[in-house]
mmCIF file of C-alpha atoms in Angstrom:
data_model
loop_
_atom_site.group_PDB
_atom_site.id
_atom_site.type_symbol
_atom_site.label_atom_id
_atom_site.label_comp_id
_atom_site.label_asym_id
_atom_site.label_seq_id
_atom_site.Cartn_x
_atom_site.Cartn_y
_atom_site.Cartn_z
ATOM 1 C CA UNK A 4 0.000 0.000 0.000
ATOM 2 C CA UNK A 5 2.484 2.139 1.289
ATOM 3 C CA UNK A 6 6.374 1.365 0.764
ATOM 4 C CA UNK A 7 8.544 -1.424 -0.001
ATOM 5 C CA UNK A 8 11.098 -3.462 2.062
ATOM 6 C CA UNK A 9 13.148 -5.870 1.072
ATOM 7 C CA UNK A 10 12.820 -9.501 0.552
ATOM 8 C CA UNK A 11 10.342 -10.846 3.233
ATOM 9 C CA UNK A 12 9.899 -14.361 4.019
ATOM 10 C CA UNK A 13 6.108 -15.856 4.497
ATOM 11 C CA UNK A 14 5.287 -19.469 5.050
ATOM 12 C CA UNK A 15 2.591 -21.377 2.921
ATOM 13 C CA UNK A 16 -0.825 -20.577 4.231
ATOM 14 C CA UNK A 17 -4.197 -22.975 4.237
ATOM 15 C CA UNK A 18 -7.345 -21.915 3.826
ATOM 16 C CA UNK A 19 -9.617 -21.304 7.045
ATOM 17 C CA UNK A 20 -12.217 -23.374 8.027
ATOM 18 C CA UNK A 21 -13.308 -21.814 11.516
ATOM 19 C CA UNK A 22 -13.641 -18.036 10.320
ATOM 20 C CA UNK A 23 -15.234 -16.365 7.232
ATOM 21 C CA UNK A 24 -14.473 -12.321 7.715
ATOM 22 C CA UNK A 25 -14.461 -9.813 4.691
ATOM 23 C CA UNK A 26 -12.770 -6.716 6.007
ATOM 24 C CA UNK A 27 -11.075 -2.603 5.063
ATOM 25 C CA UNK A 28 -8.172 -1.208 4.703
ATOM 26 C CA UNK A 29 -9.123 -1.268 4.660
ATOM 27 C CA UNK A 30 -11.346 -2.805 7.516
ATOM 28 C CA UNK A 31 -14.688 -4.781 7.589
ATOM 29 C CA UNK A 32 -17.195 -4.080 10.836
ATOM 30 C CA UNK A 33 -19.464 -4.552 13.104
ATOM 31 C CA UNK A 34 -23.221 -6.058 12.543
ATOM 32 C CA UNK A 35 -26.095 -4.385 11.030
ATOM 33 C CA UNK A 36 -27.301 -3.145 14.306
ATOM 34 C CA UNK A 37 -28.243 0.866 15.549
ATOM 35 C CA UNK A 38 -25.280 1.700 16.834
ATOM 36 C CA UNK A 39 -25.778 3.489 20.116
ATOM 37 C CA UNK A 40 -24.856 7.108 20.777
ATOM 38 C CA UNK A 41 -21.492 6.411 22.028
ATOM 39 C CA UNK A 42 -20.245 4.173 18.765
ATOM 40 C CA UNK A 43 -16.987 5.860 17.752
ATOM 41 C CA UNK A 44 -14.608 5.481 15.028
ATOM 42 C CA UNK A 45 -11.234 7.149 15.259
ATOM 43 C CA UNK A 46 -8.671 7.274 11.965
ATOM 44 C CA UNK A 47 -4.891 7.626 12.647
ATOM 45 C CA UNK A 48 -2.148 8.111 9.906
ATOM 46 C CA UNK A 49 1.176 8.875 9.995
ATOM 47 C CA UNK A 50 3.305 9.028 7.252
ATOM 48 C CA UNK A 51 7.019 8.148 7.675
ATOM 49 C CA UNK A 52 8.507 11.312 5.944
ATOM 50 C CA UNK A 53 7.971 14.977 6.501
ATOM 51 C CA UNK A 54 9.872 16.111 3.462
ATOM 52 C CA UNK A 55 7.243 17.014 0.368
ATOM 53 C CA UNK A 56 7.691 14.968 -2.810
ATOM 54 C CA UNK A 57 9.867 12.086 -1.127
ATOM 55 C CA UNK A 58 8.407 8.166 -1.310
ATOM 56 C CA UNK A 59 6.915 7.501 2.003
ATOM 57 C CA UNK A 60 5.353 4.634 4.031
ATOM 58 C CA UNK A 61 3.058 4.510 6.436
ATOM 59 C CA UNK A 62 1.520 3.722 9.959
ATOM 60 C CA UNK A 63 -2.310 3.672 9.761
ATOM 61 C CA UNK A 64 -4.547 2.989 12.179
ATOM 62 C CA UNK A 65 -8.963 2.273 12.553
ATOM 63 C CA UNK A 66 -10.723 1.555 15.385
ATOM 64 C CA UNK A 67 -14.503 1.002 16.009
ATOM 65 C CA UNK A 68 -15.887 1.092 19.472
ATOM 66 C CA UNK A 69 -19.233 1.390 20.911
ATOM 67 C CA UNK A 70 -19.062 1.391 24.672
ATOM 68 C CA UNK A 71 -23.510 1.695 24.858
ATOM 69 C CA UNK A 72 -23.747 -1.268 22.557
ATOM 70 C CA UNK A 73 -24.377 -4.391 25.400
ATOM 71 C CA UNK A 74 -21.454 -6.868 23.660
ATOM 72 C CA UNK A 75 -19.379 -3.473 23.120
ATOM 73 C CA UNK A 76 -20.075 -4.243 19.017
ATOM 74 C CA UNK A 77 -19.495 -1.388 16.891
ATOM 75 C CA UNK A 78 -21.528 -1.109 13.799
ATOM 76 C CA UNK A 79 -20.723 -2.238 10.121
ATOM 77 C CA UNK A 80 -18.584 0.300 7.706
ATOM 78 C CA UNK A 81 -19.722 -1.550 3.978
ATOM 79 C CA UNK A 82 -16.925 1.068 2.203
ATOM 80 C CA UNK A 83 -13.699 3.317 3.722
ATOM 81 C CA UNK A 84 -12.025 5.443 1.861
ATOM 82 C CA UNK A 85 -8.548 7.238 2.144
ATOM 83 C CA UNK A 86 -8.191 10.236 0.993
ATOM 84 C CA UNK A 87 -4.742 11.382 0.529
ATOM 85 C CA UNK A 88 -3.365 15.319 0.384
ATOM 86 C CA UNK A 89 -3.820 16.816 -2.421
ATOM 87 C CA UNK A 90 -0.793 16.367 -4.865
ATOM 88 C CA UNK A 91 0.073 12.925 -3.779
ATOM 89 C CA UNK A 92 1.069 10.501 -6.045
ATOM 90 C CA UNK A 93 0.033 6.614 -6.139
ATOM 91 C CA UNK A 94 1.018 4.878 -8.376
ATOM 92 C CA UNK A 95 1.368 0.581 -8.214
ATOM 93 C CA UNK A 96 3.637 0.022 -10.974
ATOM 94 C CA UNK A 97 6.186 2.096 -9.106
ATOM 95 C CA UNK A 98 6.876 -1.517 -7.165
ATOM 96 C CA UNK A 99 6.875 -5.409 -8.281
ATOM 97 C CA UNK A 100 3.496 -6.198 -8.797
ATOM 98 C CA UNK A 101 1.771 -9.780 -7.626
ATOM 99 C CA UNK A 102 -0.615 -10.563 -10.147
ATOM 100 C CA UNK A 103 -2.005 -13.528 -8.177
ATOM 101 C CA UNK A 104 -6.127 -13.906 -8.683
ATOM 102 C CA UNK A 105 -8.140 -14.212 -5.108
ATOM 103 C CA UNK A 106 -8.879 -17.634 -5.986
ATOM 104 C CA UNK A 107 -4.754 -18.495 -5.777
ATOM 105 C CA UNK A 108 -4.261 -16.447 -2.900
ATOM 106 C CA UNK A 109 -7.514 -18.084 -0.988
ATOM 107 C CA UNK A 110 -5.897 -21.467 -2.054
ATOM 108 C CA UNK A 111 -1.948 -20.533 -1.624
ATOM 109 C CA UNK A 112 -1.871 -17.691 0.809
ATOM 110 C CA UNK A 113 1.212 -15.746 1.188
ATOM 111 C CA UNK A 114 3.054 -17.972 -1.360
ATOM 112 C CA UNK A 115 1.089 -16.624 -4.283
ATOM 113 C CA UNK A 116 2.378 -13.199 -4.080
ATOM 114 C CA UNK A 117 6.410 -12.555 -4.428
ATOM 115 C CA UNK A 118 8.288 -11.714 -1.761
ATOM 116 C CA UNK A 119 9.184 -8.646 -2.998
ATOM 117 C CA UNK A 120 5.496 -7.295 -3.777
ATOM 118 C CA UNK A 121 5.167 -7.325 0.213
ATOM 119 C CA UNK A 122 4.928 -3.932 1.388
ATOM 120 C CA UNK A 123 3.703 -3.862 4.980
ATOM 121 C CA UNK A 124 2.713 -6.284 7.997
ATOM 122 C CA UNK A 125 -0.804 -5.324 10.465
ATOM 123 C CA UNK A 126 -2.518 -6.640 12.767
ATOM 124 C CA UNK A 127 -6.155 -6.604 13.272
ATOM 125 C CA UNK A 128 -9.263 -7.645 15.911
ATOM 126 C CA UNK A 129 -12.444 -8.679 14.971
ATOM 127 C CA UNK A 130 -15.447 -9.456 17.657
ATOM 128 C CA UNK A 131 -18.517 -11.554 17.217
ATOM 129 C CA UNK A 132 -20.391 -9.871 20.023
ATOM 130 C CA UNK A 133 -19.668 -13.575 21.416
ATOM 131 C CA UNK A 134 -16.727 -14.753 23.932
ATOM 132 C CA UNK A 135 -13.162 -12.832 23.961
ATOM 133 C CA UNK A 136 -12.029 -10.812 20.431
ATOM 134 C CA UNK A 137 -10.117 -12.852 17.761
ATOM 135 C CA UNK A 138 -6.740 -11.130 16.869
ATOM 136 C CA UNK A 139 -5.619 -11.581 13.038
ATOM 137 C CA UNK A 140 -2.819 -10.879 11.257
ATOM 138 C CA UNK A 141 -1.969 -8.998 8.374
ATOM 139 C CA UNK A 142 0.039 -8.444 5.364
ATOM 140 C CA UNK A 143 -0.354 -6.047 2.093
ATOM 141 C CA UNK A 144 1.076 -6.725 -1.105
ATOM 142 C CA UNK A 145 1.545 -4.551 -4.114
ATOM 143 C CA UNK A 146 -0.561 -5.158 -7.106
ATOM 144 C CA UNK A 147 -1.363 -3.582 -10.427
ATOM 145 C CA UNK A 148 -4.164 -0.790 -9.816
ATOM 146 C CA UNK A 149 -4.497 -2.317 -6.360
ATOM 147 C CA UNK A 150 -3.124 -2.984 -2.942
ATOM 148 C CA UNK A 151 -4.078 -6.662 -1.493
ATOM 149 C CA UNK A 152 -4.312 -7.474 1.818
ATOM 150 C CA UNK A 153 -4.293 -11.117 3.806
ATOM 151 C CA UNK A 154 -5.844 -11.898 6.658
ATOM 152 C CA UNK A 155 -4.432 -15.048 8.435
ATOM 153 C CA UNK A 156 -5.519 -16.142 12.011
ATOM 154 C CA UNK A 157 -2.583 -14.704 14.512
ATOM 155 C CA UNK A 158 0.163 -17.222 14.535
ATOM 156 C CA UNK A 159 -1.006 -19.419 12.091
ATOM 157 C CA UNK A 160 -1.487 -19.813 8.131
ATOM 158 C CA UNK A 161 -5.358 -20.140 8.376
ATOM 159 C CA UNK A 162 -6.536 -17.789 5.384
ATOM 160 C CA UNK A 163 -9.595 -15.685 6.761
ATOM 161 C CA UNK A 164 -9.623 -13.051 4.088
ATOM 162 C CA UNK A 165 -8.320 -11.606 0.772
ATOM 163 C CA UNK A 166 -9.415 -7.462 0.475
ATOM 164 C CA UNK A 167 -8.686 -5.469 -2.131
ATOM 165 C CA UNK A 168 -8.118 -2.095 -1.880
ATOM 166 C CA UNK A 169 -8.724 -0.025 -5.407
ATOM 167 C CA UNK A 170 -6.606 3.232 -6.086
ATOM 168 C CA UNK A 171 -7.844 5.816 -7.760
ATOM 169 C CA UNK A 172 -6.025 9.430 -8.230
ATOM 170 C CA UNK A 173 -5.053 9.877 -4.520
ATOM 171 C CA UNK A 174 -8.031 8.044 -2.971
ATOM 172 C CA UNK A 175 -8.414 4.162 -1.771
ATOM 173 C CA UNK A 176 -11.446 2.395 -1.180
ATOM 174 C CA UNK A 177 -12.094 -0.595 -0.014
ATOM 175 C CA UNK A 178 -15.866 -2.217 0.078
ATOM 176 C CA UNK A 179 -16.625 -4.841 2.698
ATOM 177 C CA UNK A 180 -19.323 -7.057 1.797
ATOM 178 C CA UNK A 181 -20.859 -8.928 4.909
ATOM 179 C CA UNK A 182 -18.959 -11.425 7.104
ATOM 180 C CA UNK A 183 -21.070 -13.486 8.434
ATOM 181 C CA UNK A 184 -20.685 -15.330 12.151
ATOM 182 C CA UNK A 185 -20.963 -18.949 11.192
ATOM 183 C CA UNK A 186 -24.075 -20.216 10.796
ATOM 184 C CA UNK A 187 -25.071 -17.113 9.315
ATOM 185 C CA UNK A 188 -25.060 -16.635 5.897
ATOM 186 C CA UNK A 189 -25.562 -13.125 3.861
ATOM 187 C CA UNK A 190 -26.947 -10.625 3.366
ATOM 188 C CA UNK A 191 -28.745 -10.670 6.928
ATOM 189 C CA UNK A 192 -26.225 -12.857 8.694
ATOM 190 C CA UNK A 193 -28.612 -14.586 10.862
ATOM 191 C CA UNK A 194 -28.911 -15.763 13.789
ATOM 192 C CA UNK A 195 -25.565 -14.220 15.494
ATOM 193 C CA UNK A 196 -24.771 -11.128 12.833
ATOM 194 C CA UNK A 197 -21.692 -10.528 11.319
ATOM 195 C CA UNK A 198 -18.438 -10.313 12.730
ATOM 196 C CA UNK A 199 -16.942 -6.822 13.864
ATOM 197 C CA UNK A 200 -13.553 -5.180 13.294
ATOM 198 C CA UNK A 201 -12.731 -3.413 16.739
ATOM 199 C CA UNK A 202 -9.232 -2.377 15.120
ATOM 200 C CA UNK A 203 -6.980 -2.303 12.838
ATOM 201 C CA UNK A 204 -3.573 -1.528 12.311
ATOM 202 C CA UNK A 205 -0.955 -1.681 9.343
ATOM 203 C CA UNK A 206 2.952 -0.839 8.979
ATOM 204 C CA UNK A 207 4.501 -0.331 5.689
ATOM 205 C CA UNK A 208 7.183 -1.210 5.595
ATOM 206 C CA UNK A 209 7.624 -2.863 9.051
ATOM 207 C CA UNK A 210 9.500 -0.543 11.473
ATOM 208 C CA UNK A 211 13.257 -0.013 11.330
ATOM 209 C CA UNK A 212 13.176 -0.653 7.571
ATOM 210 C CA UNK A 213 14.321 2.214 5.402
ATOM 211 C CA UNK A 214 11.970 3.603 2.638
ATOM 212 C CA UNK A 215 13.666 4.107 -0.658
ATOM 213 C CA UNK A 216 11.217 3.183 -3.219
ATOM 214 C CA UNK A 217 8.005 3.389 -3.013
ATOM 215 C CA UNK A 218 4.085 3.701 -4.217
ATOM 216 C CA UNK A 219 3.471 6.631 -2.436
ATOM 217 C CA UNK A 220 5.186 10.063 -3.220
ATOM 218 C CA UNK A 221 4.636 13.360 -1.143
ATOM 219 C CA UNK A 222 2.976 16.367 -2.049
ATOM 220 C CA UNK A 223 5.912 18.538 -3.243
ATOM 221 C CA UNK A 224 5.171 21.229 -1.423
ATOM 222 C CA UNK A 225 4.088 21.809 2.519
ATOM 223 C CA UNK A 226 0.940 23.885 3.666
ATOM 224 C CA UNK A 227 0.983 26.980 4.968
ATOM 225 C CA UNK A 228 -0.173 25.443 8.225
ATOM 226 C CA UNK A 229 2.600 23.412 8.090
ATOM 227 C CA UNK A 230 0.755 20.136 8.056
ATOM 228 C CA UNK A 231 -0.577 17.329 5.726
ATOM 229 C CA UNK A 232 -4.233 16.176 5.890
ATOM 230 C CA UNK A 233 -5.423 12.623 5.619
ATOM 231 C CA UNK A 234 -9.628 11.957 5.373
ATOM 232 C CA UNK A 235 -11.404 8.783 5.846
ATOM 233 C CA UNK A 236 -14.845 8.139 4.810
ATOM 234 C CA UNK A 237 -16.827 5.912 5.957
ATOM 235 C CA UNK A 238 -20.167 4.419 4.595
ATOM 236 C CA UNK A 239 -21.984 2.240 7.429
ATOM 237 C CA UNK A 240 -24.447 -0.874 6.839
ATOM 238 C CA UNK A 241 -27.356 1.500 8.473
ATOM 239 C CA UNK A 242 -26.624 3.751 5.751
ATOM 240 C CA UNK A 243 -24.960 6.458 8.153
ATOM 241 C CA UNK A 244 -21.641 8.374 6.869
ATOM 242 C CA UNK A 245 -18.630 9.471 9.084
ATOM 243 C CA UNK A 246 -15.481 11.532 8.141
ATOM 244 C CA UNK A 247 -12.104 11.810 10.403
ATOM 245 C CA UNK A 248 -8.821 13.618 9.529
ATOM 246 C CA UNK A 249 -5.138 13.108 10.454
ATOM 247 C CA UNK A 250 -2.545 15.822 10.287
ATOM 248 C CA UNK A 251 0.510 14.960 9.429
ATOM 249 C CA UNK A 252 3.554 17.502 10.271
ATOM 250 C CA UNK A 253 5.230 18.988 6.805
ATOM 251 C CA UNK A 254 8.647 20.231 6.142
ATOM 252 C CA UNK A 255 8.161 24.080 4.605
ATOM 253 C CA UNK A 256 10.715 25.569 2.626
ATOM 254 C CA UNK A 257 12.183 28.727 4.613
ATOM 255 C CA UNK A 258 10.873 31.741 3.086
ATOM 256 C CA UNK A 259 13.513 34.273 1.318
ATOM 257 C CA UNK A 260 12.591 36.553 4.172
ATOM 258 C CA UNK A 261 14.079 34.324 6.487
ATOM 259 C CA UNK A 262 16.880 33.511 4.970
#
């Protein structure tokens, strides 16, 4: 999504057999439910530059809460968008590409993509409203037009997901379709509803690796206010929008005045 590192090596992964979940940036969500008045979604990113027009990666983070809903289950987002500043560049084809279908990577995992197409490692948790969260791993791969990411179960090589995340211009959107809790089966997910992301959280490239290429360039200049803005949208199952913003801080160029 955001930056490459070098060579990383991923195991063989199975397909799941205890968890169906569809998720976001992306990022699926919570069940179809109202959401109470305290539901909550907070949107965190950080870029890993400040200097304009330099490749960057990325720490991004989403959570959903709802501390009035009784099994603390936030609501379903069906899209999320990012919204970068304006004059940043994305472009795929800056980076190896995997060209692996969601069929192979459903049936090969992390084995169907090559190594170097990996740009980033996440984690995320996902409630059923049922028992103790489920934490998930994650991983996002470069691909043409696209970023993918893999959901395994943490610690193992149990597939749970393959999301796609489209770019377009500066924006990314990812559309989660419903994940049901099993017996459930879509579009109403009954009897238990659909499993919900609580967060989610995605490095590119892991820490302490360098950027140096990347699909991501800076704006080549800095605000005025000396800071970068970020926007998610969000599009809810209950057909209720949200919008957050991050600010990122911005190298300016010292005017001739000051110099």
């Amino acid at each position: 999504m955001y930056a490459r590192h070098g060579g990383f090596t991923v195991g063989r992964m199975r397909t799941a057999t205890a968890i169906v979940l569809v998720m976001l940036g992306s990022l699926v969500a919570a069940a179809p439910a109202a959401a109470s008045p305290w539901f909550n979604v907070s949107f965190l990113y950080e870029p890993t530059t400040r200097v304009p027009g330099a490749p960057s990666g990325a720490h991004v983070l989403i959570a959903y809460s709802d501390l009035g809903d009784p099994n603390r289950k936030p609501k379903v987002a069906r899209q999320v968008q990012i919204v970068y500043p304006k004059g940043t560049r994305l472009v795929t084809s800056a980076l190896p590409e995997c060209r692996a279908t969601d069929e192979e990577l459903t049936q090969r995992g992390h084995a169907a993509c090559p190594p170097e197409t990996q740009l980033g490692v996440g984690q995320a948790e996902v409630t059923s409203g049922m028992g103790s969260p489920q934490e998930l791993d994650e991983a996002t791969y470069n691909a043409p037009g696209n970023f993918i990411q893999l959901l395994t179960l943490k610690g193992t090589d149990q597939i749970v997901a393959v999301l796609r995340e489209r770019v377009h211009g500066r924006v990314i959107t990812t559309d989660s379709p419903p994940s049901c809790v099993p017996p459930g089966q879509p579009p109403d997910c009954a009897p238990f509803g659909e499993f919900a992301v609580t967060r989610f959280e995605v490095f590119a490239p892991p820490p302490g690796i360098p950027v140096t290429r990347s699909t991501v360039t800076m704006p080549r200049t800095c605000p005025a206010g000396g800071f970068w803005r970020f926007e998610a949208r969000f599009r809810f199952a209950d057909g209720s929008t949200a919008r957050r913003y991050s600010y990122a801080r911005c190298k300016r160029k010292p005017s001739r005045a000051a110099r």
